[in-house]
Tab-separated table of C-alpha atoms and ligand atoms in Angstrom:
chain	number	residue	atom	x	y	z
A	1	MET	CA	-0.019	0.108	0.024
A	2	PHE	CA	0.884	3.640	-0.536
A	3	ASN	CA	-0.337	6.116	2.008
A	4	TYR	CA	-1.993	8.714	-0.439
A	5	ASP	CA	-4.004	10.149	2.600
A	6	GLN	CA	-1.125	12.361	3.705
A	7	TYR	CA	-1.349	14.320	0.409
A	8	LEU	CA	-5.151	14.594	0.127
A	9	ARG	CA	-8.062	16.732	1.287
A	10	LEU	CA	-10.173	13.792	2.288
A	11	ASN	CA	-13.018	15.901	3.187
A	12	LYS	CA	-13.489	16.477	-0.542
A	13	PHE	CA	-13.872	12.903	-1.302
A	14	PRO	CA	-15.343	10.865	-3.178
A	15	LEU	CA	-13.915	12.317	-6.334
A	16	ILE	CA	-16.245	14.087	-8.710
A	17	TRP	CA	-14.848	12.156	-11.765
A	18	CYS	CA	-17.034	9.527	-13.522
A	19	SER	CA	-16.805	5.892	-12.775
A	20	GLY	CA	-13.910	4.668	-14.667
A	21	CYS	CA	-12.447	8.020	-15.692
A	22	GLY	CA	-8.601	7.805	-16.027
A	23	ASP	CA	-7.948	11.114	-14.150
A	24	GLY	CA	-7.920	9.420	-10.664
A	25	ILE	CA	-5.068	7.075	-11.860
A	26	VAL	CA	-3.005	10.028	-13.016
A	27	LEU	CA	-3.702	11.833	-9.680
A	28	LYS	CA	-2.282	8.773	-7.741
A	29	SER	CA	0.736	8.487	-10.001
A	30	MET	CA	1.502	12.176	-9.294
A	31	LEU	CA	1.361	11.691	-5.621
A	32	ARG	CA	3.659	8.686	-5.690
A	33	ALA	CA	6.196	10.659	-7.802
A	34	ILE	CA	6.171	13.704	-5.488
A	35	HIS	CA	6.491	11.389	-2.514
A	36	LYS	CA	9.567	9.769	-3.996
A	37	LEU	CA	11.195	13.133	-4.611
A	38	GLY	CA	10.642	13.931	-0.913
A	39	ILE	CA	9.147	17.318	-1.725
A	40	ASN	CA	7.691	19.072	1.417
A	41	LYS	CA	4.025	19.871	0.852
A	42	ASP	CA	4.591	23.573	1.438
A	43	GLU	CA	7.059	23.661	-1.424
A	44	MET	CA	4.733	22.402	-3.951
A	45	CYS	CA	2.233	24.591	-5.867
A	46	MET	CA	-0.339	22.986	-8.132
A	47	VAL	CA	-2.217	25.173	-10.613
A	48	SER	CA	-4.974	24.264	-12.891
A	49	GLY	CA	-7.246	25.637	-15.506
A	50	ILE	CA	-10.911	24.560	-16.089
A	51	GLY	CA	-12.062	21.206	-17.111
A	52	CYS	CA	-12.645	17.714	-15.372
A	53	SER	CA	-8.891	17.238	-15.171
A	54	SER	CA	-8.481	20.657	-13.626
A	55	ARG	CA	-10.729	19.602	-10.655
A	56	LEU	CA	-7.601	17.772	-9.449
A	57	THR	CA	-6.168	20.653	-7.416
A	58	GLY	CA	-9.269	20.627	-5.188
A	59	TYR	CA	-8.099	17.228	-3.811
A	60	VAL	CA	-4.582	17.736	-2.972
A	61	ASP	CA	-3.085	19.181	0.167
A	62	PHE	CA	-0.584	21.524	-1.351
A	63	ASN	CA	-0.521	25.099	-2.256
A	64	THR	CA	-3.188	25.099	-4.964
A	65	LEU	CA	-4.732	27.457	-7.558
A	66	HIS	CA	-7.700	26.542	-9.636
A	67	THR	CA	-7.681	29.391	-12.218
A	68	THR	CA	-9.653	30.327	-15.269
A	69	HIS	CA	-10.043	28.307	-18.500
A	70	GLY	CA	-6.838	28.203	-20.497
A	71	ARG	CA	-4.782	30.370	-18.057
A	72	ALA	CA	-3.197	28.012	-15.723
A	73	LEU	CA	0.242	28.531	-17.353
A	74	THR	CA	-0.038	32.310	-16.965
A	75	PHE	CA	-0.658	32.046	-13.289
A	76	ALA	CA	1.956	29.328	-13.003
A	77	THR	CA	4.467	31.603	-14.783
A	78	GLY	CA	3.740	34.569	-12.359
A	79	ILE	CA	4.300	32.179	-9.428
A	80	LYS	CA	7.699	30.816	-10.644
A	81	MET	CA	9.013	34.240	-11.476
A	82	ALA	CA	7.934	35.595	-8.045
A	83	ASN	CA	8.948	32.632	-6.013
A	84	PRO	CA	11.385	30.260	-7.757
A	85	LYS	CA	11.791	28.093	-4.716
A	86	LEU	CA	8.326	26.556	-5.353
A	87	HIS	CA	7.946	23.442	-7.385
A	88	VAL	CA	5.234	24.517	-9.759
A	89	VAL	CA	3.072	21.816	-11.398
A	90	VAL	CA	0.312	22.575	-13.836
A	91	VAL	CA	-2.615	20.184	-14.148
A	92	THR	CA	-4.410	20.808	-17.463
A	93	GLY	CA	-6.647	19.158	-20.166
A	94	ASP	CA	-6.167	19.034	-24.007
A	95	GLY	CA	-8.721	21.706	-24.478
A	96	ASP	CA	-7.472	23.894	-21.539
A	97	ALA	CA	-3.801	23.608	-22.665
A	98	THR	CA	-4.020	23.640	-26.424
A	99	ALA	CA	-7.296	25.204	-27.416
A	100	ILE	CA	-8.037	28.301	-25.340
A	101	GLY	CA	-4.702	28.055	-23.725
A	102	GLY	CA	-2.639	27.172	-26.792
A	103	ASN	CA	-0.886	30.560	-27.018
A	104	HIS	CA	0.323	30.302	-23.408
A	105	TYR	CA	1.295	26.741	-23.927
A	106	ILE	CA	3.728	27.422	-26.715
A	107	HIS	CA	5.276	30.464	-25.134
A	108	ALA	CA	5.837	28.731	-21.875
A	109	ALA	CA	7.701	26.065	-23.706
A	110	ARG	CA	9.596	28.673	-25.656
A	111	ARG	CA	10.655	30.458	-22.435
A	112	ASN	CA	11.572	26.913	-21.080
A	113	ILE	CA	10.405	28.087	-17.685
A	114	ASP	CA	10.847	25.677	-14.798
A	115	ILE	CA	7.258	24.481	-14.800
A	116	THR	CA	6.012	20.855	-15.017
A	117	VAL	CA	2.769	20.331	-17.087
A	118	ILE	CA	0.730	17.246	-16.589
A	119	LEU	CA	-1.554	17.367	-19.578
A	120	PHE	CA	-4.557	14.996	-19.382
A	121	ASN	CA	-5.205	14.086	-23.000
A	122	ASN	CA	-8.647	12.553	-23.226
A	123	PHE	CA	-9.167	13.837	-26.946
A	124	ILE	CA	-12.327	15.670	-25.985
A	125	TYR	CA	-13.825	18.429	-23.770
A	126	GLY	CA	-15.098	16.250	-21.165
A	127	MET	CA	-16.633	18.731	-18.642
A	128	THR	CA	-18.847	20.403	-21.035
A	129	GLY	CA	-20.215	17.314	-22.603
A	130	GLY	CA	-17.895	16.167	-25.446
A	131	GLN	CA	-17.168	18.971	-27.904
A	132	VAL	CA	-14.278	18.434	-30.311
A	133	SER	CA	-10.862	19.553	-28.949
A	134	PRO	CA	-7.541	20.088	-30.894
A	135	THR	CA	-6.492	16.490	-30.075
A	136	THR	CA	-9.700	14.669	-31.309
A	137	PRO	CA	-8.588	12.337	-33.904
A	138	LYS	CA	-9.778	12.495	-37.285
A	139	GLY	CA	-12.938	10.530	-37.916
A	140	LYS	CA	-13.810	10.571	-34.103
A	141	ARG	CA	-17.189	11.734	-33.036
A	142	ALA	CA	-17.898	14.591	-30.608
A	143	SER	CA	-21.064	16.508	-29.805
A	144	THR	CA	-19.874	19.226	-32.314
A	145	ALA	CA	-18.628	16.553	-34.725
A	146	PRO	CA	-21.617	14.233	-35.024
A	147	TYR	CA	-20.571	12.795	-38.381
A	148	GLY	CA	-16.895	12.397	-37.374
A	149	ASN	CA	-14.173	15.002	-36.900
A	150	PHE	CA	-12.810	16.314	-40.310
A	151	GLU	CA	-9.928	18.448	-38.867
A	152	ASN	CA	-6.280	17.492	-38.428
A	153	ALA	CA	-5.377	16.928	-34.703
A	154	PHE	CA	-2.409	18.455	-32.860
A	155	ASN	CA	0.379	16.398	-31.658
A	156	ILE	CA	0.826	18.215	-28.364
A	157	SER	CA	3.996	16.573	-27.243
A	158	GLY	CA	5.479	17.533	-30.580
A	159	LEU	CA	4.297	21.029	-30.069
A	160	ALA	CA	6.058	21.336	-26.713
A	161	GLN	CA	9.115	19.841	-28.351
A	162	ALA	CA	9.039	22.204	-31.392
A	163	ALA	CA	8.592	25.103	-29.038
A	164	GLY	CA	11.644	24.356	-26.968
A	165	ALA	CA	10.755	22.304	-23.892
A	166	SER	CA	13.374	20.663	-21.844
A	167	TYR	CA	11.562	17.386	-21.141
A	168	VAL	CA	8.704	15.629	-23.006
A	169	ALA	CA	7.217	12.357	-22.297
A	170	ARG	CA	4.088	10.403	-23.171
A	171	ALA	CA	2.384	7.762	-21.145
A	172	THR	CA	-0.889	5.989	-20.515
A	173	VAL	CA	-2.812	5.160	-17.358
A	174	TYR	CA	-2.431	1.572	-18.253
A	175	ASN	CA	1.189	1.769	-17.412
A	176	ALA	CA	0.813	3.769	-14.220
A	177	VAL	CA	4.334	2.795	-13.128
A	178	GLN	CA	5.956	4.309	-16.112
A	179	LEU	CA	3.805	7.397	-15.757
A	180	GLU	CA	4.876	7.837	-12.136
A	181	LYS	CA	8.594	7.663	-13.295
A	182	TYR	CA	8.058	10.328	-16.091
A	183	ILE	CA	6.305	12.600	-13.659
A	184	GLN	CA	9.071	12.254	-11.205
A	185	ARG	CA	11.785	13.066	-13.852
A	186	ALA	CA	9.637	15.902	-15.181
A	187	ILE	CA	9.352	17.554	-11.698
A	188	GLU	CA	13.188	17.083	-11.180
A	189	LYS	CA	14.076	18.446	-14.587
A	190	LYS	CA	15.024	22.137	-14.656
A	191	GLY	CA	13.022	23.890	-17.489
A	192	PHE	CA	9.667	23.335	-19.061
A	193	SER	CA	8.553	19.697	-18.774
A	194	LEU	CA	5.615	18.076	-20.301
A	195	VAL	CA	4.065	14.747	-19.380
A	196	GLU	CA	1.209	13.990	-21.866
A	197	VAL	CA	-0.917	11.315	-20.264
A	198	LEU	CA	-3.598	9.530	-22.213
A	199	SER	CA	-6.507	9.327	-19.803
A	200	PRO	CA	-9.711	7.660	-20.921
A	201	CYS	CA	-12.828	9.619	-20.693
A	202	PRO	CA	-15.533	6.810	-21.079
A	203	THR	CA	-18.448	9.212	-20.582
A	204	ALA	CA	-18.025	12.059	-23.163
A	205	TYR	CA	-15.578	10.233	-25.611
A	206	GLY	CA	-15.791	6.519	-25.182
A	207	ARG	CA	-19.464	6.150	-25.221
A	208	ARG	CA	-19.953	8.308	-28.330
A	209	ASN	CA	-17.122	6.485	-30.236
A	210	ARG	CA	-18.146	3.006	-29.040
A	211	GLU	CA	-14.794	2.328	-27.358
A	212	GLY	CA	-16.606	0.091	-24.804
A	213	THR	CA	-16.054	0.032	-21.057
A	214	PRO	CA	-13.359	1.776	-19.036
A	215	VAL	CA	-11.551	-1.556	-19.080
A	216	ASP	CA	-11.846	-1.878	-22.788
A	217	MET	CA	-10.448	1.753	-23.103
A	218	ILE	CA	-7.487	0.980	-20.851
A	219	LEU	CA	-6.755	-2.242	-22.638
A	220	HIS	CA	-6.791	-0.444	-25.875
A	221	GLN	CA	-4.028	1.735	-24.705
A	222	LYS	CA	-1.986	-1.416	-23.775
A	223	GLU	CA	-2.572	-2.841	-27.301
A	224	ASN	CA	-1.806	0.265	-29.258
A	225	SER	CA	1.222	1.623	-27.339
A	226	ILE	CA	4.397	1.641	-29.209
A	227	PRO	CA	7.671	2.506	-27.277
A	228	VAL	CA	9.509	5.524	-28.893
A	229	SER	CA	12.597	3.306	-29.639
A	230	LYS	CA	10.611	1.053	-31.724
A	231	ALA	CA	8.567	3.822	-33.387
A	232	GLU	CA	11.687	5.409	-34.903
A	233	SER	CA	12.005	2.427	-37.263
A	234	MET	CA	8.389	2.479	-38.237
A	235	THR	CA	6.556	4.353	-41.236
A	236	PRO	CA	3.885	6.947	-40.528
A	237	GLU	CA	1.311	4.467	-42.025
A	238	GLU	CA	2.402	1.838	-39.454
A	239	LEU	CA	2.101	4.358	-36.709
A	240	GLU	CA	-1.479	5.378	-37.640
A	241	GLY	CA	-3.684	5.199	-34.584
A	242	LYS	CA	-0.740	4.052	-32.393
A	243	ILE	CA	0.346	5.838	-29.178
A	244	ILE	CA	4.146	6.363	-29.069
A	245	THR	CA	5.137	6.344	-25.452
A	246	GLY	CA	8.372	7.105	-23.750
A	247	VAL	CA	10.689	10.191	-23.239
A	248	LEU	CA	10.653	12.208	-26.426
A	249	VAL	CA	13.021	14.951	-25.142
A	250	ASP	CA	15.482	15.171	-22.309
A	251	THR	CA	17.789	17.968	-22.877
A	252	GLU	CA	19.536	20.999	-21.399
A	253	ARG	CA	18.476	24.505	-22.483
A	254	PRO	CA	18.816	27.914	-20.643
A	255	GLU	CA	15.921	28.296	-18.254
A	256	CYS	CA	13.710	31.411	-18.015
A	257	ARG	CA	13.904	32.103	-14.191
A	258	THR	CA	17.533	31.422	-13.897
A	259	GLU	CA	18.259	33.741	-17.011
A	260	TYR	CA	16.249	36.406	-15.211
A	261	GLN	CA	18.198	36.096	-11.976
A	262	ARG	CA	21.416	36.369	-13.976
A	263	LEU	CA	20.330	39.529	-15.385
A	264	ILE	CA	19.153	40.958	-11.951
A	265	ASP	CA	22.585	39.911	-10.462
A	266	HIS	CA	24.315	41.469	-13.253
A	267	LEU	CA	22.570	44.694	-13.048
A	268	LYS	CA	23.139	44.846	-9.250
A	269	GLU	CA	26.843	44.420	-9.797
A	270	GLU	CA	26.982	47.266	-12.266
A	271	LYS	CA	25.662	49.651	-9.684
B	1	MET	CA	-15.543	-0.724	4.663
B	2	SER	CA	-15.013	-4.512	4.160
B	3	GLU	CA	-11.792	-6.016	5.188
B	4	GLN	CA	-10.319	-9.509	4.613
B	5	LYS	CA	-7.258	-11.404	5.413
B	6	ALA	CA	-5.631	-13.823	2.980
B	7	LYS	CA	-4.814	-17.371	3.930
B	8	LYS	CA	-1.714	-18.320	1.766
B	9	LYS	CA	-0.070	-14.912	1.464
B	10	ASP	CA	-0.480	-12.672	4.443
B	11	VAL	CA	-2.379	-10.017	2.532
B	12	THR	CA	-5.123	-7.633	3.703
B	13	ILE	CA	-7.480	-5.976	1.046
B	14	THR	CA	-9.594	-3.086	2.166
B	15	ILE	CA	-12.442	-1.821	-0.147
B	16	ASN	CA	-14.041	1.537	0.708
B	17	GLU	CA	-17.433	1.010	-0.641
B	18	ALA	CA	-18.469	4.683	-0.139
B	19	TRP	CA	-15.736	5.639	-2.625
B	20	CYS	CA	-16.020	2.649	-5.027
B	21	LYS	CA	-17.905	3.631	-8.239
B	22	GLY	CA	-18.058	0.055	-9.541
B	23	CYS	CA	-15.940	0.794	-12.772
B	24	VAL	CA	-14.734	-2.936	-12.643
B	25	ILE	CA	-11.127	-1.937	-13.497
B	26	CYS	CA	-9.743	-3.765	-10.462
B	27	VAL	CA	-11.905	-6.823	-11.006
B	28	GLU	CA	-11.047	-7.270	-14.752
B	29	LEU	CA	-7.424	-6.380	-14.590
B	30	CYS	CA	-6.589	-8.542	-11.512
B	31	PRO	CA	-4.273	-11.348	-12.879
B	32	GLU	CA	-5.381	-13.729	-10.139
B	33	SER	CA	-9.112	-13.260	-10.309
B	34	VAL	CA	-9.347	-12.254	-6.672
B	35	LEU	CA	-12.017	-9.748	-7.043
B	36	GLU	CA	-15.609	-9.821	-8.133
B	37	MET	CA	-18.565	-7.441	-8.483
B	38	ARG	CA	-21.493	-7.617	-6.012
B	39	SER	CA	-24.341	-5.061	-6.069
B	40	GLY	CA	-22.315	-2.711	-8.184
B	41	LYS	CA	-19.288	-2.622	-5.727
B	42	ALA	CA	-15.925	-4.554	-5.836
B	43	LYS	CA	-15.685	-7.340	-3.394
B	44	VAL	CA	-12.901	-9.679	-2.346
B	45	ALA	CA	-13.906	-13.142	-3.486
B	46	HIS	CA	-10.868	-15.461	-3.426
B	47	LEU	CA	-8.417	-13.702	-1.131
B	48	ASP	CA	-6.159	-16.840	-0.997
B	49	GLN	CA	-5.175	-16.396	-4.753
B	50	CYS	CA	-3.940	-12.929	-4.314
B	51	SER	CA	-0.323	-12.438	-5.141
B	52	ALA	CA	0.001	-8.955	-3.629
B	53	CYS	CA	1.041	-7.504	-7.104
B	54	MET	CA	-0.819	-4.200	-6.211
B	55	LEU	CA	-2.158	-3.891	-9.695
B	56	CYS	CA	-5.667	-3.228	-8.472
B	57	GLU	CA	-4.402	-0.476	-5.940
B	58	LEU	CA	-2.377	1.209	-8.664
B	59	ARG	CA	-5.207	1.591	-11.033
B	60	CYS	CA	-8.274	2.041	-8.948
B	61	PRO	CA	-9.029	5.651	-9.949
B	62	ASP	CA	-11.047	6.244	-6.773
B	63	PHE	CA	-8.609	5.308	-4.063
B	64	ALA	CA	-11.107	2.742	-3.031
B	65	ILE	CA	-9.027	-0.414	-2.940
B	66	VAL	CA	-6.000	-0.839	-0.504
B	67	VAL	CA	-3.746	-3.890	-0.510
B	68	VAL	CA	-1.496	-4.548	2.432
B	69	ASP	CA	1.202	-7.059	2.142
B	70	ASN	CA	1.595	-7.777	5.804
B	71	SER	CA	4.905	-9.414	5.231
B	72	LYS	CA	6.371	-6.111	4.106
B	73	VAL	CA	4.436	-3.910	6.285
B	74	ASP	CA	7.326	-2.436	8.027
B	75	GLN	CA	9.199	-1.377	5.051
B	76	SER	CA	6.096	-0.125	3.061
B	77	SER	CA	4.409	1.794	5.788
B	78	GLU	CA	4.465	4.929	3.796
C	301	TPP	C1	-13.534	31.320	-21.008
C	301	TPP	C2	-14.218	30.059	-21.009
C	301	TPP	N1	-14.677	29.337	-22.058
C	301	TPP	C3	-15.306	28.237	-22.028
C	301	TPP	C4	-15.480	27.589	-20.839
C	301	TPP	C5	-16.322	26.310	-20.838
C	301	TPP	N2	-15.410	25.076	-20.678
C	301	TPP	C6	-15.301	24.649	-19.344
C	301	TPP	S1	-14.245	23.311	-19.403
C	301	TPP	C7	-14.013	23.351	-20.997
C	301	TPP	C8	-13.224	22.427	-21.831
C	301	TPP	C9	-12.641	21.383	-20.979
C	301	TPP	O1	-11.894	20.345	-21.711
C	301	TPP	P1	-10.380	19.866	-21.329
C	301	TPP	O2	-9.617	21.180	-21.024
C	301	TPP	O3	-9.904	19.089	-22.410
C	301	TPP	O4	-10.624	19.165	-20.012
C	301	TPP	P2	-11.414	17.882	-19.611
C	301	TPP	O5	-12.678	18.432	-18.990
C	301	TPP	O6	-11.651	16.963	-20.833
C	301	TPP	O7	-10.622	17.193	-18.594
C	301	TPP	C10	-14.770	24.411	-21.581
C	301	TPP	C11	-14.796	24.784	-23.089
C	301	TPP	C12	-15.097	28.233	-19.708
C	301	TPP	N3	-15.278	27.661	-18.524
C	301	TPP	N4	-14.473	29.520	-19.741
C	302	SF4	S1	-16.705	13.497	-18.451
C	302	SF4	FE1	-15.025	12.224	-19.042
C	302	SF4	S2	-13.035	13.440	-18.226
C	302	SF4	FE2	-14.940	14.251	-17.246
C	302	SF4	S3	-15.006	13.014	-15.209
C	302	SF4	FE3	-16.410	11.918	-16.790
C	302	SF4	S4	-15.119	10.416	-17.640
C	302	SF4	FE4	-13.658	11.868	-16.718
C	303	SF4	S1	-2.916	-7.284	-5.425
C	303	SF4	FE1	-2.818	-8.267	-7.505
C	303	SF4	S2	-3.619	-10.318	-7.130
C	303	SF4	FE2	-4.133	-9.197	-5.335
C	303	SF4	S3	-6.229	-8.604	-5.696
C	303	SF4	FE3	-4.990	-6.805	-6.382
C	303	SF4	S4	-4.637	-7.165	-8.597
C	303	SF4	FE4	-5.496	-9.065	-7.650
C	304	SF4	S1	-11.165	-0.033	-9.397
C	304	SF4	FE1	-11.793	1.001	-7.522
C	304	SF4	S2	-13.654	2.104	-8.010
C	304	SF4	FE2	-13.349	0.546	-9.718
C	304	SF4	S3	-14.484	-1.161	-9.017
C	304	SF4	FE3	-12.480	-1.401	-8.258
C	304	SF4	S4	-12.440	-0.652	-6.198
C	304	SF4	FE4	-14.270	0.157	-7.227
């Protein structure tokens, strides 16, 4: 057993999420990762936007901020700039981070600010009843795509990588141990770190797309996951519909708050 | 809360029925068929088969199932 209670606001339980929603599995993985790092609760600040996934901040006994839709990263940026000692973790959905918040997302990655983003990708706007999101795969149904989505989808990990993130990993809730490991590394890493987690939404996405029970959706992740090392030698056709899991980026780049401090120190010296 | 103790392996499984949403994840993904559904909630049916692999606890989205391997209880108390 792992003692999750020490990090939870138990008076807020049971969780609001639907039966079989993957978000609770991600929450547990996050808590185990934070525990392994031995981070003091007062040094952790968790920030979320709006959405089912963003409700997570209400359940954890850290410094928490539940902000407005799409703006979690802007609040988080302010927190990190003002108090760089805090570990700042952003909890966000695919809609929150890459639709309304897409601009902030690419710029936080460009600045390479020392923030960890746990992005719950369920391919849909869960909270508002299943509208199409920037990650809804082509052909999949949503309330606003009743005949199937005709748009191209974002590769959100690729987006963070292209914009300049230090660390990018993708995982599934099926492999919760791997997920925990990536979250741990992402928090440890100095710079903008993204863990994209595929978290099943049986209610707004699965039901509409006939993906079966929560167990079916989790097993589908298992059957379709391809480790990044293997994916490298596969063609785009072979990778169609597959989930490439693993560490996509782990590199060193100048970090925003450190560069800012360097400038402050330099200007002070000149006086 | 229902609590049961294993016969072979010294394991205790606790299911918090107030939090269990009956998603069946723990039941169907248990490699040893230890668990089953009864009246919409997970129940321990064959505790003697439990290998203490912890997969059910790892994957329960609702913090509703806790597995304690009593042989390791000193090391894993946190
Ligand atoms: C400014 C603003 N626009 C729209 C909404 C309505 N709204 C609430 S949550 C949401 C999308 C949630 O989707 P996602 O971020 O993917 O999170 P999920 O619920 O799937 O976890 C929208 C559009 C809002 N709350 N505020
Ligand atoms: S609507 Fe989807 S994402 Fe939201 S709680 Fe339900 S299953 Fe989870
Ligand atoms: S610990 Fe493993 S074997 Fe025991 S009930 Fe859970 S999943 Fe089944
Ligand atoms: S995984 Fe958790 S919530 Fe789902 S049936 Fe099992 S104990 Fe209940």
